[in-house]
Coordinates of C-alpha atoms in Angstrom, one line a residue:
M1 CA 20.7 2.6 5.6
L2 CA 20.2 4.1 9.1
K3 CA 19.7 1.4 11.6
A4 CA 17.2 3.3 14.0
I5 CA 14.5 5.9 13.9
A6 CA 15.2 8.9 16.0
V7 CA 12.0 10.1 17.7
T8 CA 11.0 12.7 20.1
M9 CA 12.7 13.6 23.4
G10 CA 16.0 12.2 22.0
A11 CA 14.8 8.4 22.3
V12 CA 15.9 5.9 19.6
I13 CA 13.7 2.9 18.5
P14 CA 15.7 0.2 16.8
F15 CA 14.0 -0.7 13.6
D16 CA 15.2 -1.4 10.2
A17 CA 12.1 -1.1 8.6
V18 CA 8.4 -0.2 9.1
L19 CA 5.7 -2.6 7.7
S20 CA 2.4 -1.1 7.6
D21 CA -1.3 -2.3 7.0
L22 CA -3.3 -0.3 4.4
D23 CA -6.9 -0.6 5.3
G24 CA -7.9 0.5 8.8
V25 CA -4.5 2.2 9.3
L26 CA -3.5 4.2 6.2
R27 CA -6.7 4.1 4.3
H28 CA -10.2 4.4 5.7
F29 CA -13.7 3.7 4.5
D30 CA -16.9 5.5 5.1
H31 CA -18.5 2.9 7.5
A32 CA -21.5 5.1 8.0
A33 CA -22.3 5.1 4.3
Q34 CA -21.8 1.2 4.4
A35 CA -24.3 0.9 7.3
D36 CA -26.9 3.2 5.4
I37 CA -26.6 1.2 2.1
E38 CA -27.4 -2.0 4.5
A39 CA -30.2 -0.3 6.2
R40 CA -31.9 0.8 3.0
Y41 CA -31.7 -2.6 1.1
G42 CA -32.3 -4.6 4.4
L43 CA -29.3 -6.9 3.3
P44 CA -26.4 -8.2 5.5
L45 CA -23.7 -6.7 3.0
M46 CA -20.7 -6.4 5.3
K47 CA -21.1 -10.0 6.8
T48 CA -21.6 -11.4 3.4
A49 CA -19.0 -9.5 1.7
L50 CA -16.4 -10.7 4.3
D51 CA -17.4 -14.3 4.5
P52 CA -14.1 -16.1 4.3
E53 CA -15.4 -18.4 1.4
L54 CA -16.2 -15.4 -0.6
I55 CA -13.2 -13.0 0.4
M56 CA -10.3 -15.2 0.3
P57 CA -10.3 -16.3 -3.4
P58 CA -9.9 -12.4 -4.4
T59 CA -7.6 -11.8 -1.6
L60 CA -5.4 -14.6 -2.9
G61 CA -5.6 -13.3 -6.5
L62 CA -7.6 -16.4 -7.5
V63 CA -10.4 -14.3 -8.8
T64 CA -11.0 -10.5 -9.7
E65 CA -12.8 -7.9 -7.4
E66 CA -15.5 -7.9 -10.1
Q67 CA -15.9 -11.6 -9.7
W68 CA -16.0 -11.3 -6.0
L69 CA -18.6 -8.7 -6.3
E70 CA -20.6 -10.9 -8.3
S71 CA -20.4 -13.7 -5.9
V72 CA -21.6 -11.4 -3.1
A73 CA -24.5 -10.3 -5.1
V74 CA -25.5 -14.0 -5.7
A75 CA -25.1 -14.8 -2.2
L76 CA -27.5 -12.0 -1.3
G77 CA -30.2 -13.5 -3.6
G78 CA -28.8 -12.6 -7.0
D79 CA -31.6 -10.3 -8.4
E80 CA -31.3 -6.7 -9.4
R81 CA -31.9 -5.3 -5.8
A82 CA -29.1 -7.2 -4.6
R83 CA -26.9 -6.3 -7.4
Q84 CA -27.7 -2.5 -7.0
A85 CA -27.0 -2.8 -3.3
V86 CA -23.5 -4.3 -4.1
A87 CA -22.9 -1.9 -6.6
E88 CA -23.3 1.0 -4.2
F89 CA -21.4 -0.9 -1.4
A90 CA -18.4 -1.0 -4.0
E91 CA -18.5 2.8 -4.5
V92 CA -18.4 3.8 -1.1
R93 CA -16.0 6.5 -0.6
F94 CA -12.3 6.0 0.9
W95 CA -9.8 8.4 2.0
V96 CA -6.0 8.6 3.3
D97 CA -5.5 9.5 7.0
E98 CA -3.1 12.2 6.5
E99 CA -1.5 12.2 10.0
V100 CA -0.7 8.5 9.5
R101 CA 0.6 9.4 6.1
A102 CA 2.9 12.2 7.8
L103 CA 4.0 9.8 10.5
L104 CA 5.1 7.1 8.2
A105 CA 6.8 9.6 5.8
R106 CA 8.9 10.9 8.6
A107 CA 9.9 7.2 9.5
Q108 CA 10.9 6.9 5.8
Q109 CA 13.4 9.4 6.1
H110 CA 15.4 6.9 8.1
V111 CA 14.1 3.3 7.1
P112 CA 11.9 1.7 4.4
V113 CA 8.2 1.6 4.7
V114 CA 6.6 -1.2 3.1
I115 CA 2.7 -1.5 2.7
V116 CA 1.6 -5.1 3.7
T117 CA -2.0 -5.6 2.7
N118 CA -4.6 -8.3 2.0
A119 CA -5.8 -6.8 -1.2
M120 CA -7.4 -7.5 -4.4
D121 CA -6.5 -7.0 -8.0
T122 CA -7.6 -3.3 -8.0
L123 CA -5.2 -2.3 -5.3
E124 CA -2.9 -0.5 -7.7
R125 CA -5.9 1.6 -9.1
H126 CA -6.8 2.3 -5.7
L127 CA -3.4 3.4 -4.5
D128 CA -3.3 5.9 -7.5
L129 CA -6.7 7.3 -6.7
L130 CA -5.4 7.8 -3.0
G131 CA -2.1 9.4 -4.3
L132 CA 0.0 6.6 -2.6
T133 CA 1.3 5.1 -5.8
Y134 CA 5.0 6.2 -5.0
F135 CA 4.6 6.6 -1.3
A136 CA 5.8 3.4 -0.1
D137 CA 9.3 1.9 -0.7
D138 CA 7.4 -1.5 -1.6
V139 CA 4.0 -2.8 -1.7
V140 CA 3.3 -6.6 -0.7
S141 CA -0.1 -7.2 -2.0
S142 CA -1.9 -10.6 -1.0
A143 CA -3.2 -10.7 -4.4
R144 CA -0.1 -10.6 -6.2
V145 CA 1.8 -13.0 -4.0
G146 CA -0.8 -15.5 -3.3
V147 CA -0.6 -15.5 0.5
A148 CA -2.4 -13.2 2.9
K149 CA -2.0 -12.2 6.6
P150 CA -1.8 -13.9 9.0
D151 CA 0.3 -16.4 7.3
R152 CA 3.8 -16.0 8.2
R153 CA 4.9 -16.2 4.5
I154 CA 3.7 -12.8 3.9
Y155 CA 5.5 -11.3 6.7
E156 CA 8.7 -13.0 5.7
L157 CA 8.4 -11.7 2.1
A158 CA 7.9 -8.1 3.5
A159 CA 10.9 -8.1 5.7
E160 CA 13.1 -9.6 2.7
R161 CA 11.8 -6.7 0.4
A162 CA 12.6 -4.3 3.1
G163 CA 16.1 -5.7 3.7
A164 CA 15.4 -6.1 7.2
A165 CA 15.4 -9.1 9.5
P166 CA 12.0 -9.8 11.0
E167 CA 13.1 -9.2 14.5
R168 CA 14.2 -5.5 13.2
C169 CA 10.9 -4.8 11.9
L170 CA 8.0 -2.6 13.1
F171 CA 4.6 -4.0 12.0
V172 CA 1.4 -2.1 12.4
D173 CA -1.9 -3.5 11.7
D174 CA -5.8 -2.8 13.0
R175 CA -6.3 -6.6 13.3
A176 CA -4.9 -8.1 16.4
A177 CA -4.6 -11.6 14.8
N178 CA -2.3 -9.9 12.1
V179 CA -0.3 -8.1 15.0
E180 CA 0.1 -11.4 17.0
A181 CA 1.2 -13.4 13.9
A182 CA 4.1 -10.7 13.3
R183 CA 5.2 -10.8 17.0
E184 CA 5.5 -14.7 16.6
L185 CA 8.1 -14.0 14.0
G186 CA 10.0 -11.7 16.4
M187 CA 8.6 -8.4 15.0
T188 CA 7.7 -5.5 17.1
G189 CA 3.8 -5.4 16.8
V190 CA 1.5 -2.3 17.1
H191 CA -2.2 -3.0 17.3
Y192 CA -3.5 0.2 15.5
R193 CA -6.9 1.6 16.8
T194 CA -6.0 5.4 16.9
Y195 CA -3.5 7.5 15.7
E196 CA -1.9 7.6 19.1
D197 CA -1.2 3.9 18.9
L198 CA 1.4 4.6 16.2
A199 CA 2.6 8.0 17.4
A200 CA 3.5 6.5 20.7
V201 CA 6.1 4.3 18.8
L202 CA 7.2 6.6 16.1
G203 CA 6.4 9.8 17.6

């Protein structure tokens, strides 16, 4: 395994692995469509869906995505209208950021790239739909390992699977709290907001 990533202008960045979040970095959802569904039904879908009491059980693999969606519908009133809104919400389209994919693929020519994601039991199906099933060297899904970011254990597991010491890992995530947790373990953290944030490091 090479011990560094060669980047533009002859610079060298000393990472033995790249650990990347999925949602908000490599995969994106149609937020305009989500907002439109909320407006049409007059329901706080995003706030309810992301309520920690509802979203943590499926994120830790304790219940399925289907059961989570039902819990969201119940929290929104439990009637047919709420269930229809949740059903539409669940079908909002998503896609791969091809620029980020290409950037990570270039890094992968030198070091392992591991996806580290807070996900549900449908992650494998979604990766297949995105054409990412065989993209990363490994995938650490919270629903499969029973621990979620920003818990240090998921970072330690990801580094172990990558065969790298935490302090030799680059970690990228769109949530600042997740990046800070990685930095506390000695990882180099990138708070992803735009492609340029990651390109500045991987080039």
